[in-house]
Amino acid sequence: MQVRTRFAPSPTGYLHVGGARTALFNYLLARKHGGSFVLRVEDTDEARNTAEARAAIFDGLRWLGLDWDEGEGKGGDFGPYNQSERTALYDKWFEVLREKDRVYEDDGAWRFRFERKPVTMNDLICGEVTIDYNNVEINPDMVVRRSDGSYVFHLVNVVDDLEMKITHVIRGEDHLMNTPKHLQLFEAFGVEPPQYAHIPLTLNPNGSKMSKRDEGAKIGDYPRQGFVAPAVVNFLALLGWNPKTDEEIFTMEELVERFSIENVNRSPARFDAEKCAWLNQQHLLQLDPAAFAEAARPFVEGAGLPVTDRYPAAAAAVREKVRLLSEVPDALDFLLADEITIDDDALTKVAKNDAAKDLLGALADAFEALADWSADAAKETIGTTAKANDAKPGQLMFPTRVALSGKGGGPDLGDILAILGKDESVKRLRAMERRL
């Protein structure tokens, strides 16, 4: 049996973390077993559907790398893949229910006649769950067709899974109590249901249910904030799934290989923005310098910084200092800009060093005298200059860093000297000397 999973978003809002995680788990299961991942759209709510929301969902899935096999732009043997175009199929299966006397009219609407018996489902995550349909007051017959002729979620969802030959349904735990209803429909249709796996909800750090308005909920915000897709995928996978090892950094290929429904936790996952940023940093560190520079370029250009010949080396110098690509402009601005701003706290600290002014002047003289400029030679000159002026290297290192970068921290001083070059380094040392 070929594994077939699906993601069925409603285009009434953006792609949020919960939906993206659901899509990812379905994608991973299909890819692990060489199956198909289907994208179908539940677009029957005409009043709330928007083209913008539809595009945002598709763009979010593409950015994450969750490429579907059937659906929007791909076609497939079980289309159409928009519910709004599948009414004839719903009519067909509704007639099956009517022929079997499993539906009846009630004030213009049509209700599905439940079999009055306990229904047990064996959920792949939640285990065995039984709902007793003997109590009519608690579980009344459900409406499957409204008085205006439109069909409700329960019927169309089941028909779509049936017609598209879906074998596994991974969805949020909030759908858990819908499943026994769906199992009764599958039974009435005389077909085997898919296997169900209900994943726990995602909570905020304080334990409250994560809503679409909470921090980190909107997938479309992640690329703008400087996250890279592999890191977000890695983060989403760990929201509920456990590799059963101490490992935390995974590529998509590794997730496909390692993923299993059995290792999905039963308890809710808590969203951790700091963990997501840390994972992003780990994935940035796995990029080679050229790839990192290319990924950061839009943020650097967007900040109005000149992308000069210095840029590749500047980006490489700050790669280990940032967690997000959006942090790159602030980290390397001093390496690209002609004029730098000196941090007030750093300047105050330098000014407390009475010898800083003379030491910086002496270092500028020593740099100008260097015939062959290199990072090693420049750093060695800092040490010899300090020694020649009865100072420790550390007494000159910090003032030099602030003079060159305007900051108290940052990339290795040797990298800064190599990137700025001799003339620019001397120019900045002289400027700081005059300022003290």
Short mmCIF file of C-alpha atoms in Angstrom, two decimals:
data_model
loop_
_atom_site.label_atom_id
_atom_site.label_comp_id
_atom_site.label_asym_id
_atom_site.label_seq_id
_atom_site.Cartn_x
_atom_site.Cartn_y
_atom_site.Cartn_z
CA MET A 1 0.00 0.00 0.00
CA GLN A 2 1.37 3.39 -0.98
CA VAL A 3 1.35 5.89 1.86
CA ARG A 4 -0.71 8.96 0.97
CA THR A 5 -0.94 11.93 3.34
CA ARG A 6 -2.55 15.33 2.90
CA PHE A 7 -2.56 18.88 4.18
CA ALA A 8 -5.89 20.65 3.82
CA PRO A 9 -5.67 24.33 4.77
CA SER A 10 -8.52 26.81 4.63
CA PRO A 11 -7.50 30.03 2.77
CA THR A 12 -9.01 32.34 5.35
CA GLY A 13 -5.73 33.41 6.99
CA TYR A 14 -1.99 33.06 6.87
CA LEU A 15 -0.02 29.84 7.40
CA HIS A 16 0.60 29.60 11.14
CA VAL A 17 3.01 27.48 13.14
CA GLY A 18 0.42 24.83 14.04
CA GLY A 19 -0.65 24.33 10.44
CA ALA A 20 2.95 24.33 9.20
CA ARG A 21 3.89 21.66 11.73
CA THR A 22 0.90 19.54 10.64
CA ALA A 23 1.97 19.91 7.01
CA LEU A 24 5.56 19.01 7.92
CA PHE A 25 4.63 15.82 9.77
CA ASN A 26 2.44 14.69 6.87
CA TYR A 27 5.23 15.53 4.43
CA LEU A 28 7.86 13.65 6.45
CA LEU A 29 5.71 10.52 6.74
CA ALA A 30 4.99 10.48 3.01
CA ARG A 31 8.63 11.05 2.07
CA LYS A 32 9.91 8.46 4.55
CA HIS A 33 7.77 5.76 2.95
CA GLY A 34 8.17 6.89 -0.65
CA GLY A 35 4.53 7.96 -0.77
CA SER A 36 2.61 11.02 -1.92
CA PHE A 37 1.94 14.29 -0.12
CA VAL A 38 -1.31 15.91 -1.26
CA LEU A 39 -2.28 19.57 -0.92
CA ARG A 40 -5.98 20.21 -1.10
CA VAL A 41 -7.76 23.42 -0.21
CA GLU A 42 -10.87 23.68 1.94
CA ASP A 43 -12.20 26.78 0.20
CA THR A 44 -15.94 26.40 0.66
CA ASP A 45 -16.19 29.39 3.03
CA GLU A 46 -16.62 31.99 0.29
CA ALA A 47 -17.25 34.82 2.72
CA ARG A 48 -13.86 34.43 4.42
CA ASN A 49 -11.63 33.07 1.64
CA THR A 50 -9.09 35.51 0.22
CA ALA A 51 -6.60 35.29 -2.62
CA GLU A 52 -3.98 36.82 -0.32
CA ALA A 53 -4.43 34.08 2.29
CA ARG A 54 -4.29 31.40 -0.38
CA ALA A 55 -1.04 32.81 -1.77
CA ALA A 56 0.43 33.17 1.73
CA ILE A 57 -0.22 29.50 2.49
CA PHE A 58 1.32 28.28 -0.76
CA ASP A 59 4.30 30.64 -0.40
CA GLY A 60 4.86 29.52 3.18
CA LEU A 61 4.88 25.84 2.23
CA ARG A 62 7.26 26.49 -0.66
CA TRP A 63 9.60 28.52 1.56
CA LEU A 64 9.70 25.68 4.08
CA GLY A 65 10.51 23.24 1.29
CA LEU A 66 7.30 21.22 1.70
CA ASP A 67 6.82 20.47 -1.96
CA TRP A 68 3.55 18.67 -2.59
CA ASP A 69 3.04 15.95 -5.20
CA GLU A 70 -0.61 16.64 -6.03
CA GLY A 71 -2.67 19.77 -5.79
CA GLU A 72 -2.20 23.45 -6.67
CA GLY A 73 -0.04 23.76 -9.77
CA LYS A 74 0.74 20.03 -9.81
CA GLY A 75 -2.50 18.37 -10.85
CA GLY A 76 -2.95 14.70 -10.02
CA ASP A 77 -5.23 11.73 -10.56
CA PHE A 78 -7.66 12.59 -7.76
CA GLY A 79 -8.55 16.22 -8.46
CA PRO A 80 -9.93 18.73 -8.46
CA TYR A 81 -8.06 19.69 -5.31
CA ASN A 82 -10.25 22.63 -4.28
CA GLN A 83 -13.34 21.66 -2.29
CA SER A 84 -15.34 24.36 -4.07
CA GLU A 85 -14.96 22.32 -7.28
CA ARG A 86 -15.93 18.95 -5.80
CA THR A 87 -19.66 19.39 -5.16
CA ALA A 88 -20.62 16.66 -7.65
CA LEU A 89 -18.57 14.16 -5.62
CA TYR A 90 -20.27 15.19 -2.40
CA ASP A 91 -23.64 14.83 -4.09
CA LYS A 92 -22.71 11.32 -5.21
CA TRP A 93 -21.77 10.13 -1.74
CA PHE A 94 -24.70 11.90 -0.16
CA GLU A 95 -26.96 9.83 -2.39
CA VAL A 96 -25.22 6.69 -1.09
CA LEU A 97 -26.18 7.70 2.43
CA ARG A 98 -29.74 8.43 1.39
CA GLU A 99 -30.09 5.09 -0.40
CA LYS A 100 -28.89 3.37 2.79
CA ASP A 101 -31.36 5.38 4.88
CA ARG A 102 -28.48 6.91 6.87
CA VAL A 103 -29.67 10.51 6.42
CA TYR A 104 -32.98 12.22 7.06
CA GLU A 105 -34.35 15.71 6.58
CA ASP A 106 -34.77 18.02 9.57
CA ASP A 107 -36.07 21.58 8.99
CA GLY A 108 -34.55 21.70 5.52
CA ALA A 109 -31.18 20.34 6.64
CA TRP A 110 -30.08 16.74 6.43
CA ARG A 111 -28.77 14.79 9.39
CA PHE A 112 -26.59 11.68 9.41
CA ARG A 113 -28.13 8.86 11.42
CA PHE A 114 -25.51 7.58 13.85
CA GLU A 115 -25.45 3.92 14.76
CA ARG A 116 -26.19 3.86 18.47
CA LYS A 117 -23.15 1.97 19.70
CA PRO A 118 -19.70 2.64 21.18
CA VAL A 119 -17.14 3.65 18.54
CA THR A 120 -13.48 2.94 19.29
CA MET A 121 -10.63 4.49 17.39
CA ASN A 122 -7.00 3.44 17.67
CA ASP A 123 -5.14 6.68 17.27
CA LEU A 124 -1.46 6.32 16.36
CA ILE A 125 -0.51 8.92 18.98
CA CYS A 126 -3.36 9.16 21.48
CA GLY A 127 -3.99 5.44 21.67
CA GLU A 128 -7.42 3.87 22.07
CA VAL A 129 -10.31 6.31 22.45
CA THR A 130 -13.96 5.24 22.71
CA ILE A 131 -17.04 7.43 22.25
CA ASP A 132 -20.41 5.97 23.24
CA TYR A 133 -23.11 6.99 20.77
CA ASN A 134 -25.87 5.32 22.75
CA ASN A 135 -26.68 8.60 24.47
CA VAL A 136 -28.64 10.63 21.92
CA GLU A 137 -28.66 13.76 24.08
CA ILE A 138 -24.86 13.91 24.24
CA ASN A 139 -24.29 12.79 20.64
CA PRO A 140 -27.27 13.79 18.52
CA ASP A 141 -27.36 12.92 14.85
CA MET A 142 -25.12 15.41 13.03
CA VAL A 143 -26.00 17.71 10.17
CA VAL A 144 -24.11 16.78 7.00
CA ARG A 145 -26.01 18.99 4.53
CA ARG A 146 -27.30 22.46 5.34
CA SER A 147 -30.67 23.78 4.33
CA ASP A 148 -29.00 25.82 1.55
CA GLY A 149 -27.68 22.60 0.01
CA SER A 150 -24.05 23.08 1.08
CA TYR A 151 -22.18 20.30 2.87
CA VAL A 152 -20.53 20.52 6.29
CA PHE A 153 -16.90 19.84 7.08
CA HIS A 154 -17.48 16.30 8.38
CA LEU A 155 -18.92 14.95 5.16
CA VAL A 156 -16.62 16.73 2.71
CA ASN A 157 -13.54 15.85 4.75
CA VAL A 158 -14.42 12.17 4.72
CA VAL A 159 -15.36 12.13 1.04
CA ASP A 160 -12.14 13.88 0.08
CA ASP A 161 -10.01 11.44 2.07
CA LEU A 162 -11.95 8.54 0.59
CA GLU A 163 -11.76 9.75 -3.02
CA MET A 164 -8.10 10.75 -2.77
CA LYS A 165 -7.18 7.40 -1.20
CA ILE A 166 -5.55 9.03 1.82
CA THR A 167 -3.98 6.37 4.02
CA HIS A 168 -2.80 8.46 6.98
CA VAL A 169 -4.31 11.60 8.49
CA ILE A 170 -2.02 13.56 10.79
CA ARG A 171 -3.86 16.52 12.25
CA GLY A 172 -4.22 18.59 15.40
CA GLU A 173 -5.54 17.16 18.63
CA ASP A 174 -8.47 19.58 18.44
CA HIS A 175 -9.92 17.23 15.77
CA LEU A 176 -9.69 14.15 17.98
CA MET A 177 -13.39 14.11 18.91
CA ASN A 178 -14.40 14.50 15.26
CA THR A 179 -12.77 11.23 14.32
CA PRO A 180 -15.45 8.85 15.70
CA LYS A 181 -18.01 10.76 13.62
CA HIS A 182 -15.82 10.32 10.58
CA LEU A 183 -15.37 6.63 11.31
CA GLN A 184 -19.15 6.19 11.32
CA LEU A 185 -19.32 7.88 7.92
CA PHE A 186 -16.59 5.66 6.48
CA GLU A 187 -18.43 2.63 7.82
CA ALA A 188 -21.69 3.82 6.27
CA PHE A 189 -19.92 4.26 2.93
CA GLY A 190 -18.56 0.72 3.23
CA VAL A 191 -14.88 1.66 2.93
CA GLU A 192 -11.83 1.39 5.18
CA PRO A 193 -10.88 4.62 6.93
CA PRO A 194 -7.35 6.04 6.94
CA GLN A 195 -5.19 5.72 10.02
CA TYR A 196 -5.41 8.74 12.27
CA ALA A 197 -2.69 10.44 14.30
CA HIS A 198 -3.63 13.49 16.35
CA ILE A 199 -0.67 15.65 17.32
CA PRO A 200 -0.72 17.69 20.55
CA LEU A 201 -1.39 21.41 20.46
CA THR A 202 1.35 24.04 20.55
CA LEU A 203 1.35 26.20 23.67
CA ASN A 204 2.92 29.54 24.51
CA PRO A 205 5.80 29.54 27.01
CA ASN A 206 3.30 30.33 29.80
CA GLY A 207 1.21 27.26 28.97
CA SER A 208 -1.65 29.08 27.23
CA LYS A 209 -2.91 27.88 23.85
CA MET A 210 -0.98 29.52 21.04
CA SER A 211 -3.22 31.75 18.93
CA LYS A 212 -2.66 33.22 15.49
CA ARG A 213 -1.82 36.58 17.07
CA ASP A 214 0.97 35.34 19.34
CA GLU A 215 4.69 35.87 18.76
CA GLY A 216 6.11 33.40 16.28
CA ALA A 217 2.71 32.22 15.02
CA LYS A 218 2.94 33.55 11.47
CA ILE A 219 5.24 31.60 9.16
CA GLY A 220 5.41 34.52 6.73
CA ASP A 221 7.23 36.58 9.38
CA TYR A 222 10.17 34.20 9.68
CA PRO A 223 12.00 34.99 6.42
CA ARG A 224 11.53 38.73 7.05
CA GLN A 225 13.01 38.34 10.54
CA GLY A 226 16.12 36.65 9.19
CA PHE A 227 15.37 32.98 9.76
CA VAL A 228 16.41 30.40 7.19
CA ALA A 229 13.92 27.72 6.18
CA PRO A 230 15.98 24.66 7.28
CA ALA A 231 16.16 26.05 10.81
CA VAL A 232 12.43 26.70 11.01
CA VAL A 233 11.71 23.20 9.68
CA ASN A 234 14.10 21.81 12.31
CA PHE A 235 12.30 23.81 15.01
CA LEU A 236 8.82 22.74 13.87
CA ALA A 237 9.87 19.09 13.87
CA LEU A 238 10.97 19.33 17.50
CA LEU A 239 7.59 20.81 18.50
CA GLY A 240 6.20 17.47 19.53
CA TRP A 241 8.52 14.97 17.84
CA ASN A 242 11.46 13.49 19.72
CA PRO A 243 14.38 11.76 17.98
CA LYS A 244 15.02 9.76 21.19
CA THR A 245 18.63 11.00 21.23
CA ASP A 246 20.36 14.17 22.41
CA GLU A 247 20.62 15.41 18.83
CA GLU A 248 18.83 18.64 17.96
CA ILE A 249 20.22 19.79 14.62
CA PHE A 250 18.65 18.10 11.60
CA THR A 251 18.47 18.74 7.88
CA MET A 252 15.27 17.94 6.01
CA GLU A 253 16.88 14.77 4.66
CA GLU A 254 17.80 13.65 8.17
CA LEU A 255 14.28 14.38 9.43
CA VAL A 256 12.79 12.26 6.64
CA GLU A 257 15.08 9.40 7.59
CA ARG A 258 14.48 9.66 11.34
CA PHE A 259 10.80 10.63 11.55
CA SER A 260 8.23 8.25 12.97
CA ILE A 261 4.77 8.80 14.38
CA GLU A 262 5.68 6.58 17.34
CA ASN A 263 8.15 9.24 18.49
CA VAL A 264 5.59 12.05 18.53
CA ASN A 265 4.96 13.12 22.11
CA ARG A 266 1.53 12.86 23.65
CA SER A 267 1.93 16.02 25.74
CA PRO A 268 1.62 19.55 24.26
CA ALA A 269 4.72 21.28 22.92
CA ARG A 270 5.75 24.74 24.16
CA PHE A 271 6.86 27.36 21.70
CA ASP A 272 10.31 28.71 22.55
CA ALA A 273 11.43 31.73 20.50
CA GLU A 274 14.94 31.58 21.95
CA LYS A 275 15.31 27.94 20.95
CA CYS A 276 14.18 28.79 17.42
CA ALA A 277 16.77 31.59 17.17
CA TRP A 278 19.48 29.28 18.53
CA LEU A 279 18.62 26.63 15.95
CA ASN A 280 18.78 29.30 13.27
CA GLN A 281 22.28 30.19 14.41
CA GLN A 282 23.35 26.55 14.18
CA HIS A 283 22.04 26.29 10.63
CA LEU A 284 23.74 29.56 9.65
CA LEU A 285 27.02 28.14 10.93
CA GLN A 286 26.58 25.17 8.60
CA LEU A 287 26.54 27.48 5.56
CA ASP A 288 29.81 28.06 3.79
CA PRO A 289 30.97 31.72 3.81
CA ALA A 290 29.76 32.41 0.27
CA ALA A 291 26.30 30.98 0.93
CA PHE A 292 26.03 32.93 4.19
CA ALA A 293 27.00 36.17 2.46
CA GLU A 294 24.43 35.58 -0.27
CA ALA A 295 21.68 34.81 2.27
CA ALA A 296 22.48 37.96 4.26
CA ARG A 297 22.83 40.25 1.23
CA PRO A 298 19.13 41.32 1.03
CA PHE A 299 19.24 42.42 4.68
CA VAL A 300 22.50 44.32 4.19
CA GLU A 301 21.23 46.05 1.07
CA GLY A 302 17.90 46.71 2.77
CA ALA A 303 19.75 48.54 5.56
CA GLY A 304 21.27 50.86 2.96
CA LEU A 305 24.83 49.58 3.40
CA PRO A 306 27.15 49.56 0.38
CA VAL A 307 27.93 46.03 -0.73
CA THR A 308 31.56 46.67 -1.63
CA ASP A 309 34.51 44.38 -2.32
CA ARG A 310 34.85 44.11 1.44
CA TYR A 311 31.43 42.49 1.81
CA PRO A 312 32.27 38.75 1.41
CA ALA A 313 35.05 38.93 4.00
CA ALA A 314 32.94 41.13 6.28
CA ALA A 315 30.06 38.66 6.19
CA ALA A 316 32.40 35.77 6.92
CA ALA A 317 33.85 37.67 9.88
CA VAL A 318 30.47 38.09 11.61
CA ARG A 319 28.96 34.71 10.74
CA GLU A 320 29.57 33.30 14.21
CA LYS A 321 28.28 36.45 15.91
CA VAL A 322 24.67 36.49 14.70
CA ARG A 323 21.62 34.33 15.27
CA LEU A 324 19.43 35.90 12.60
CA LEU A 325 20.25 37.24 9.15
CA SER A 326 18.52 40.46 10.18
CA GLU A 327 21.30 40.98 12.73
CA VAL A 328 24.01 41.00 10.06
CA PRO A 329 23.75 44.70 9.06
CA ASP A 330 24.38 45.91 12.61
CA ALA A 331 27.17 43.37 13.04
CA LEU A 332 29.17 44.45 9.98
CA ASP A 333 28.07 48.01 9.22
CA PHE A 334 31.40 49.43 10.42
CA LEU A 335 33.26 47.23 7.93
CA LEU A 336 31.36 48.64 4.96
CA ALA A 337 30.47 52.22 5.87
CA ASP A 338 32.89 55.12 5.37
CA GLU A 339 31.80 56.82 8.58
CA ILE A 340 31.24 54.90 11.81
CA THR A 341 29.35 55.73 14.98
CA ILE A 342 31.20 55.23 18.26
CA ASP A 343 29.18 53.53 20.98
CA ASP A 344 28.90 55.89 23.99
CA ASP A 345 29.65 53.20 26.59
CA ALA A 346 32.67 51.93 24.67
CA LEU A 347 33.98 55.49 24.21
CA THR A 348 33.59 56.21 27.92
CA LYS A 349 35.54 53.07 28.76
CA VAL A 350 38.35 54.05 26.38
CA ALA A 351 38.46 57.59 27.76
CA LYS A 352 39.10 56.22 31.26
CA ASN A 353 42.40 54.85 29.95
CA ASP A 354 44.72 57.86 30.27
CA ALA A 355 47.27 56.28 27.98
CA ALA A 356 44.80 55.44 25.19
CA LYS A 357 45.30 58.67 23.20
CA ASP A 358 49.10 58.34 23.04
CA LEU A 359 48.94 54.60 22.43
CA LEU A 360 46.56 54.99 19.49
CA GLY A 361 48.78 57.66 17.98
CA ALA A 362 51.83 55.45 18.36
CA LEU A 363 49.98 52.53 16.80
CA ALA A 364 48.92 54.63 13.83
CA ASP A 365 52.56 55.60 13.30
CA ALA A 366 53.63 51.95 13.56
CA PHE A 367 50.94 50.83 11.09
CA GLU A 368 52.04 53.48 8.58
CA ALA A 369 55.58 52.13 8.83
CA LEU A 370 54.53 48.58 8.01
CA ALA A 371 55.79 47.62 4.57
CA ASP A 372 53.76 44.42 4.27
CA TRP A 373 50.20 44.61 5.63
CA SER A 374 48.57 41.46 6.96
CA ALA A 375 46.33 40.58 9.89
CA ASP A 376 49.14 38.76 11.68
CA ALA A 377 51.62 41.57 11.15
CA ALA A 378 49.10 44.18 12.29
CA LYS A 379 48.18 42.27 15.44
CA GLU A 380 51.84 41.70 16.24
CA THR A 381 52.41 45.43 15.84
CA ILE A 382 49.76 46.15 18.49
CA GLY A 383 51.73 44.04 20.97
CA THR A 384 55.11 45.58 20.14
CA THR A 385 53.67 49.10 20.23
CA ALA A 386 52.15 48.51 23.66
CA LYS A 387 55.42 47.07 24.96
CA ALA A 388 57.42 49.97 23.55
CA ASN A 389 55.18 52.37 25.47
CA ASP A 390 55.34 50.46 28.76
CA ALA A 391 51.78 49.17 28.41
CA LYS A 392 50.20 45.72 28.27
CA PRO A 393 48.73 44.57 24.94
CA GLY A 394 45.26 44.53 26.48
CA GLN A 395 45.52 48.25 27.24
CA LEU A 396 45.81 48.91 23.51
CA MET A 397 43.64 46.10 22.13
CA PHE A 398 40.34 47.50 23.39
CA PRO A 399 40.93 51.13 22.32
CA THR A 400 42.01 49.83 18.92
CA ARG A 401 38.84 47.76 18.57
CA VAL A 402 36.64 50.73 19.47
CA ALA A 403 38.55 53.04 17.13
CA LEU A 404 38.16 50.63 14.21
CA SER A 405 34.60 49.41 14.81
CA GLY A 406 32.95 51.87 17.16
CA LYS A 407 31.96 48.91 19.34
CA GLY A 408 33.27 47.09 22.37
CA GLY A 409 32.79 43.66 20.85
CA GLY A 410 32.55 41.97 17.50
CA PRO A 411 34.67 39.95 15.09
CA ASP A 412 38.29 38.98 15.70
CA LEU A 413 40.49 42.07 15.66
CA GLY A 414 42.74 40.46 13.07
CA ASP A 415 39.75 40.02 10.74
CA ILE A 416 38.81 43.67 11.18
CA LEU A 417 42.34 44.85 10.37
CA ALA A 418 42.56 42.58 7.32
CA ILE A 419 39.22 43.75 5.93
CA LEU A 420 39.70 47.46 6.54
CA GLY A 421 43.24 47.47 5.27
CA LYS A 422 46.16 49.66 6.25
CA ASP A 423 44.95 53.08 5.08
CA GLU A 424 41.45 52.82 6.56
CA SER A 425 42.78 51.40 9.83
CA VAL A 426 45.23 54.29 10.21
CA LYS A 427 42.50 56.80 9.32
CA ARG A 428 40.22 55.48 12.06
CA LEU A 429 42.98 55.36 14.65
CA ARG A 430 43.83 59.00 13.93
CA ALA A 431 40.15 59.96 14.21
CA MET A 432 39.89 58.35 17.64
CA GLU A 433 43.16 59.93 18.73
CA ARG A 434 41.76 63.38 17.91
CA ARG A 435 38.52 62.60 19.74
CA LEU A 436 40.19 61.69 23.04
#
